């Protein structure tokens, strides 16, 4: 097999036809309204509320600042926020940057999402909120988490960065918990170049989000919160409107890629895909594959290196665990979350995007299968 040139990266952003974007850019130019809630922004907010079946959605310049604003708008006393460490560093950084202490709960072995059976033992008198992550687009056991949170009068803020468009028994993930944060970064299955959103049933909370993302300003010009600047601009919103138009088609294509991977690689001892929770409509955000080195005969790093030799760049999302990041050295004990720790050592996320050619998937699978000893 020839080395891939250009290389195949773990993901590639979806883009609409450039002429359609040009048209919207022309509208922005003639309006001279570039940011601060212009026409494209208003259209996108309304369209996403409908898409995610949520009564209130607020747009942000990126997912990380959306998460920080969402935490701030909960108006919590200082204390602890329970989360999981098998995630992008943003989740933990947002908690810490907002002045809270992250407390790590382990993940379920099947889905790698917060293990609700271990949640209550992490709750202390200092717990202020729960921040579970729909990692790789797998929704958490939201019914169980929401039930426990209710019993302890705790808000639940879902990090749904990976879960745009995912539903559970026909119900949008955004309808669970107090609020959900979505990332619309270029590498996500739905993008606004950079971008993010918070969805919530609570209209008063949504009003606070408006303040936190815009220096604390409200329509009456009173400055009520010590907010920053996390507004989405018009060029981002225009990209979001167009990508939304093509979203279902893109997900369908991703589904075909995922199916091809499964067809090619299923039945290989020591290599496993994540199961899909009952009732879930997937968005195929990532393609995580686990390698058990004892049975497969090669470990995750060896498979990753083999792919690299052919110009194929899979990623080790999420290694290290956020609790192991250098900036948190000595603060957390990763041994307390053994399932997360093992996952971070055995998972490789293979290339996944709508335009990935099925023949390239076949080549990737051939290399992966060829690592088996
Ligand atoms: N919570 C969770 C659970 C998250 O996963 C994230 C973000 C957040 C919160 C925060 O949301 P944002 O503030 O980002 O909206 C990437 C993304 O930058 C990040 O958005 C994402 N999670 C994370 C999982 O992945 P890196 O450091 O892996 O990105 P990078 O630049 O290495 O790109 C990945 C691959 O994509 C590369 O092979 C290159 C390719 N690529 C990338 C970009 C930006 C392209 O082909 N085109 C592009 O425009 O973090």
XYZ file of C-alpha atoms and ligand atoms in Angstrom:
423
model
C 0.000 0.000 0.000
C 1.240 3.490 -0.889
C 1.766 6.152 1.787
C -1.249 8.502 1.788
C -0.499 11.837 0.165
C -2.136 14.076 1.225
C -2.172 12.399 4.617
C -5.412 11.226 6.216
C -6.037 13.111 9.460
C -8.312 12.075 12.288
C -10.957 14.452 11.009
C -11.709 16.990 8.301
C -14.264 19.772 8.677
C -17.516 19.703 6.751
C -17.863 22.737 4.483
C -20.843 23.999 2.470
C -20.493 25.027 -1.208
C -18.260 28.115 -1.198
C -20.721 30.081 -3.395
C -23.389 29.737 -0.700
C -21.023 31.039 1.953
C -19.980 33.865 -0.359
C -23.631 34.887 -0.663
C -24.036 35.154 3.104
C -20.701 36.963 3.432
C -22.011 39.527 0.928
C -25.105 40.004 3.113
C -22.856 40.554 6.134
C -20.708 43.062 4.203
C -23.709 45.073 3.078
C -25.267 45.052 6.564
C -21.994 46.173 8.226
C -23.201 44.160 11.212
C -20.293 41.885 12.074
C -21.084 40.692 15.584
C -23.136 41.422 18.754
C -26.220 39.463 17.768
C -26.757 40.402 14.109
C -29.169 38.881 11.590
C -27.210 35.642 10.946
C -26.801 35.103 14.674
C -30.533 35.523 15.277
C -31.382 33.145 12.442
C -28.963 30.518 13.699
C -30.176 30.710 17.293
C -33.755 30.142 16.149
C -32.782 27.327 13.763
C -30.743 25.513 16.416
C -33.478 25.807 19.014
C -35.680 23.947 16.580
C -32.992 21.422 15.610
C -32.101 20.588 19.211
C -35.729 20.791 20.387
C -34.889 23.227 23.146
C -36.843 26.348 24.169
C -33.683 28.360 24.871
C -30.319 28.228 23.128
C -27.543 30.771 23.414
C -24.629 30.929 20.958
C -20.994 31.423 21.956
C -17.714 32.073 20.219
C -16.479 28.588 21.206
C -17.507 25.609 23.294
C -14.993 26.247 26.063
C -16.237 29.744 26.855
C -19.804 28.452 26.578
C -18.924 25.954 29.314
C -17.312 28.594 31.526
C -20.330 30.898 31.123
C -22.695 27.977 31.793
C -20.890 27.208 35.055
C -20.832 30.883 36.093
C -24.548 31.300 35.345
C -25.390 28.517 37.824
C -24.464 31.045 40.568
C -23.001 28.405 42.867
C -21.288 28.815 46.227
C -17.592 27.832 46.110
C -17.095 24.063 46.281
C -16.767 20.914 44.184
C -18.075 19.887 40.772
C -18.216 16.188 39.926
C -17.048 15.249 36.437
C -15.102 12.559 34.539
C -11.416 12.671 33.503
C -11.768 10.872 30.132
C -12.486 14.015 28.140
C -10.809 16.923 26.404
C -8.906 19.129 28.837
C -11.482 21.912 28.347
C -13.993 20.226 30.674
C -11.666 20.208 33.680
C -10.100 23.578 32.866
C -13.550 25.214 32.770
C -14.337 23.933 36.265
C -10.990 25.080 37.659
C -10.969 28.440 35.844
C -14.410 29.158 37.331
C -12.943 28.627 40.815
C -14.297 25.136 41.593
C -12.559 21.903 42.555
C -13.116 19.036 40.126
C -13.953 15.716 41.761
C -13.474 12.811 39.371
C -15.996 10.018 39.107
C -15.062 6.964 37.046
C -16.730 6.026 33.741
C -18.785 2.976 32.772
C -16.651 0.268 31.072
C -19.012 -0.033 28.102
C -19.832 3.548 27.159
C -17.007 5.501 28.863
C -19.554 7.980 30.245
C -20.015 8.862 33.930
C -20.808 5.718 35.932
C -24.033 6.635 37.721
C -23.558 3.735 40.159
C -20.419 5.478 41.461
C -21.831 8.985 41.490
C -23.415 9.101 44.940
C -20.205 8.071 46.704
C -18.545 11.165 45.214
C -21.189 13.576 46.551
C -20.092 15.498 49.675
C -21.518 18.506 51.535
C -19.260 20.629 49.282
C -20.669 19.285 45.999
C -22.287 22.083 44.000
C -23.001 20.528 40.590
C -22.492 17.520 38.322
C -20.807 17.935 34.935
C -20.989 14.659 32.967
C -19.569 14.313 29.443
C -21.259 12.614 26.449
C -17.816 11.452 25.370
C -17.346 10.519 21.659
C -21.043 11.361 21.214
C -22.220 8.507 23.497
C -24.939 9.961 25.690
C -24.584 9.406 29.439
C -27.157 7.473 31.444
C -29.018 10.757 31.791
C -32.126 9.366 33.475
C -30.040 7.897 36.321
C -27.796 10.956 36.654
C -30.703 13.399 36.625
C -32.530 11.251 39.239
C -29.539 11.263 41.622
C -28.975 14.989 41.083
C -32.603 15.744 41.877
C -32.406 13.725 45.099
C -29.402 15.824 46.176
C -30.742 19.140 44.790
C -27.774 19.506 42.454
C -27.795 21.092 38.979
C -26.524 18.962 36.076
C -24.596 20.627 33.294
C -23.864 18.210 30.451
C -20.711 18.636 28.389
C -22.407 17.734 25.100
C -19.499 19.018 22.996
C -19.522 15.723 21.034
C -23.264 15.106 21.024
C -24.811 17.544 18.554
C -27.893 15.925 17.003
C -27.812 12.833 19.259
C -31.171 11.614 20.575
C -32.155 9.015 23.155
C -35.473 7.239 22.537
C -36.345 10.142 20.252
C -35.559 12.741 22.909
C -32.831 15.306 22.154
C -29.939 15.142 24.634
C -30.388 18.882 25.220
C -33.654 18.214 27.025
C -31.934 16.499 29.972
C -30.361 18.153 33.008
C -30.215 21.848 33.819
C -28.316 22.720 30.637
C -26.102 21.236 27.897
C -23.056 22.745 26.237
C -22.332 21.961 22.560
C -19.087 22.648 20.691
C -19.219 23.745 17.068
C -15.450 23.651 16.541
C -14.132 22.884 13.049
C -13.317 19.325 14.146
C -16.868 18.560 15.275
C -19.533 16.846 13.165
C -21.359 20.182 13.027
C -19.227 23.320 12.890
C -19.444 27.100 12.866
C -15.633 27.328 12.316
C -15.204 27.966 16.048
C -18.357 28.108 18.115
C -20.526 26.690 20.817
C -23.924 26.861 22.444
C -25.734 26.258 25.699
C -29.254 24.831 25.611
C -31.585 24.953 28.604
C -35.254 24.672 29.534
C -34.787 27.459 32.077
C -35.524 30.887 30.561
C -34.124 32.797 33.567
C -30.844 30.865 33.314
C -30.707 31.609 29.566
C -31.017 35.301 30.402
C -28.021 34.985 32.732
C -26.067 33.359 29.894
C -26.737 36.462 27.794
C -25.135 38.525 30.518
C -22.119 36.275 31.057
C -21.249 36.216 27.362
C -21.573 39.969 26.909
C -19.873 41.784 29.805
C -22.996 41.420 31.962
C -25.148 43.643 29.714
C -28.913 43.145 29.401
C -31.358 44.836 26.990
C -32.139 47.579 29.561
C -28.363 48.298 29.558
C -27.986 47.397 33.205
C -24.732 45.520 33.868
C -25.859 42.709 36.162
C -23.100 40.111 35.882
C -19.310 40.278 35.847
C -19.370 38.808 32.353
C -16.690 38.536 29.709
C -16.891 38.484 25.931
C -17.882 35.137 24.441
C -20.157 36.214 21.592
C -20.400 34.388 18.263
C -19.783 36.624 15.260
C -21.768 36.846 12.013
C -19.259 34.929 9.868
C -19.401 31.999 12.273
C -23.205 32.115 12.365
C -23.385 32.158 8.552
C -21.208 29.033 8.387
C -23.465 27.457 11.000
C -26.614 28.173 8.985
C -25.170 26.511 5.898
C -23.668 23.524 7.688
C -27.021 22.984 9.376
C -28.648 22.733 5.972
C -26.328 19.836 5.066
C -26.073 18.259 8.521
C -28.382 15.257 7.962
C -26.597 14.354 4.732
C -23.210 14.619 6.453
C -24.336 12.345 9.287
C -25.639 9.822 6.805
C -22.208 9.752 5.152
C -20.496 9.390 8.530
C -22.840 6.493 9.282
C -21.640 4.703 6.144
C -18.011 5.226 7.180
C -18.757 3.840 10.666
C -20.546 0.816 9.193
C -17.603 0.083 6.881
C -15.184 0.159 9.835
C -17.387 -2.238 11.776
C -17.820 -4.586 8.823
C -14.077 -4.703 8.202
C -12.877 -4.994 11.788
C -15.555 -6.897 13.673
C -14.675 -10.353 14.917
C -10.970 -9.577 15.445
C -10.045 -10.830 18.914
C -8.704 -8.086 21.167
C -10.164 -5.236 19.085
C -13.484 -3.758 20.149
C -15.882 -0.974 19.243
C -17.999 0.887 21.795
C -21.489 -0.554 22.113
C -24.347 1.826 21.383
C -26.737 2.513 24.243
C -30.257 1.277 23.606
C -32.462 3.891 21.885
C -29.616 6.159 20.739
C -29.554 7.886 17.345
C -25.839 8.456 16.760
C -23.947 11.323 15.151
C -20.761 9.256 14.585
C -18.676 12.085 16.036
C -15.624 9.886 16.685
C -14.569 6.315 15.911
C -12.978 5.025 19.136
C -11.528 1.509 18.957
C -10.032 -0.324 21.961
C -7.071 -2.677 21.756
C -6.449 -5.302 24.412
C -2.702 -5.922 23.929
C -2.802 -9.345 25.651
C -5.297 -10.663 23.116
C -4.610 -8.485 20.053
C -0.863 -8.918 20.356
C -0.091 -5.236 19.712
C -0.953 -2.248 21.821
C -2.738 0.965 20.890
C 0.517 2.894 20.426
C 1.899 0.284 18.033
C -1.260 0.449 15.926
C -1.051 4.252 15.908
C 2.599 4.095 14.780
C 1.802 1.566 12.044
C -0.863 3.899 10.635
C 1.527 6.864 10.769
C 3.975 5.018 8.515
C 1.297 5.155 5.833
C 0.485 8.840 6.397
C -2.632 8.101 8.478
C -2.964 10.099 11.687
C -5.339 8.553 14.211
C -5.459 10.224 17.653
C -5.201 9.002 21.244
C -8.276 10.871 22.495
C -8.172 11.164 25.492
C -4.669 10.467 26.708
C -3.525 11.638 29.199
C -6.608 11.831 31.402
C -7.359 15.438 32.319
C -6.512 14.537 35.925
C -3.001 13.559 34.737
C -2.254 16.773 32.801
C 1.067 18.376 33.747
C -0.659 21.535 35.006
C -2.548 19.431 37.598
C 0.486 17.390 38.733
C 0.045 16.131 42.274
C -3.522 17.401 42.625
C -5.519 14.330 41.621
C -5.044 10.572 41.856
C -5.795 8.896 38.498
C -5.777 5.511 40.303
C -9.169 6.535 41.741
C -10.670 6.257 38.244
C -9.207 2.937 36.976
C -11.697 2.405 34.147
C -10.963 5.863 32.741
C -7.246 5.261 33.115
C -7.371 2.001 31.220
C -9.502 3.570 28.468
C -6.979 6.363 28.023
C -4.289 3.711 27.437
C -6.130 1.400 25.039
C -8.363 3.634 22.879
C -7.363 4.907 19.459
C -9.779 7.201 17.620
C -9.536 6.316 13.943
C -10.100 8.846 11.126
C -13.792 9.770 10.866
C -15.404 12.373 8.658
C -18.176 12.528 6.099
C -15.912 12.674 3.045
C -13.586 9.868 4.102
C -13.525 7.510 1.093
C -14.650 3.970 1.852
C -11.586 2.707 -0.024
C -9.452 4.679 2.454
C -11.411 3.085 5.312
C -10.562 -0.305 3.792
C -6.854 0.626 3.699
C -6.927 1.858 7.312
C -8.612 -1.375 8.385
C -6.085 -3.472 6.495
C -3.215 -1.782 8.362
C -4.988 -2.099 11.719
C -5.857 -5.758 11.151
C -2.279 -6.373 9.983
C -1.000 -5.359 13.445
C -2.655 -8.416 15.005
C -0.189 -11.003 16.208
N -15.507 19.654 25.874
C -15.124 18.592 25.128
C -15.511 17.224 25.565
C -14.406 18.790 23.953
O -14.006 17.731 23.211
C -14.067 20.106 23.561
C -13.275 20.325 22.354
C -14.515 21.178 24.355
C -15.223 20.904 25.513
C -14.215 22.609 24.010
O -14.876 23.018 22.821
P -14.214 24.140 21.864
O -13.831 25.327 22.717
O -13.036 23.538 21.171
O -15.343 24.470 20.924
C -9.553 19.345 19.010
C -10.446 20.553 18.994
O -9.724 21.766 18.882
C -11.377 20.649 20.165
O -12.458 21.465 19.762
C -11.941 19.290 20.551
N -12.719 19.343 21.753
C -10.825 18.295 20.735
C -11.345 16.921 21.084
O -10.135 18.175 19.492
P -6.952 19.100 19.023
O -5.896 19.729 19.841
O -6.973 17.633 18.895
O -7.065 19.791 17.577
P -6.102 19.697 16.317
O -5.787 21.072 15.880
O -4.986 18.769 16.575
O -7.076 19.081 15.193
C -7.442 17.731 15.141
C -7.296 17.238 13.704
O -8.199 17.905 12.843
C -5.912 17.445 13.131
O -5.526 16.221 12.550
C -6.069 18.495 12.055
C -7.539 18.435 11.694
N -8.086 19.765 11.394
C -8.202 20.654 12.414
C -8.700 21.922 12.189
C -8.815 22.915 13.307
C -8.444 20.094 10.111
O -8.325 19.260 9.177
N -8.963 21.343 9.873
C -9.115 22.270 10.854
O -9.609 23.393 10.601
O -8.347 19.595 19.663
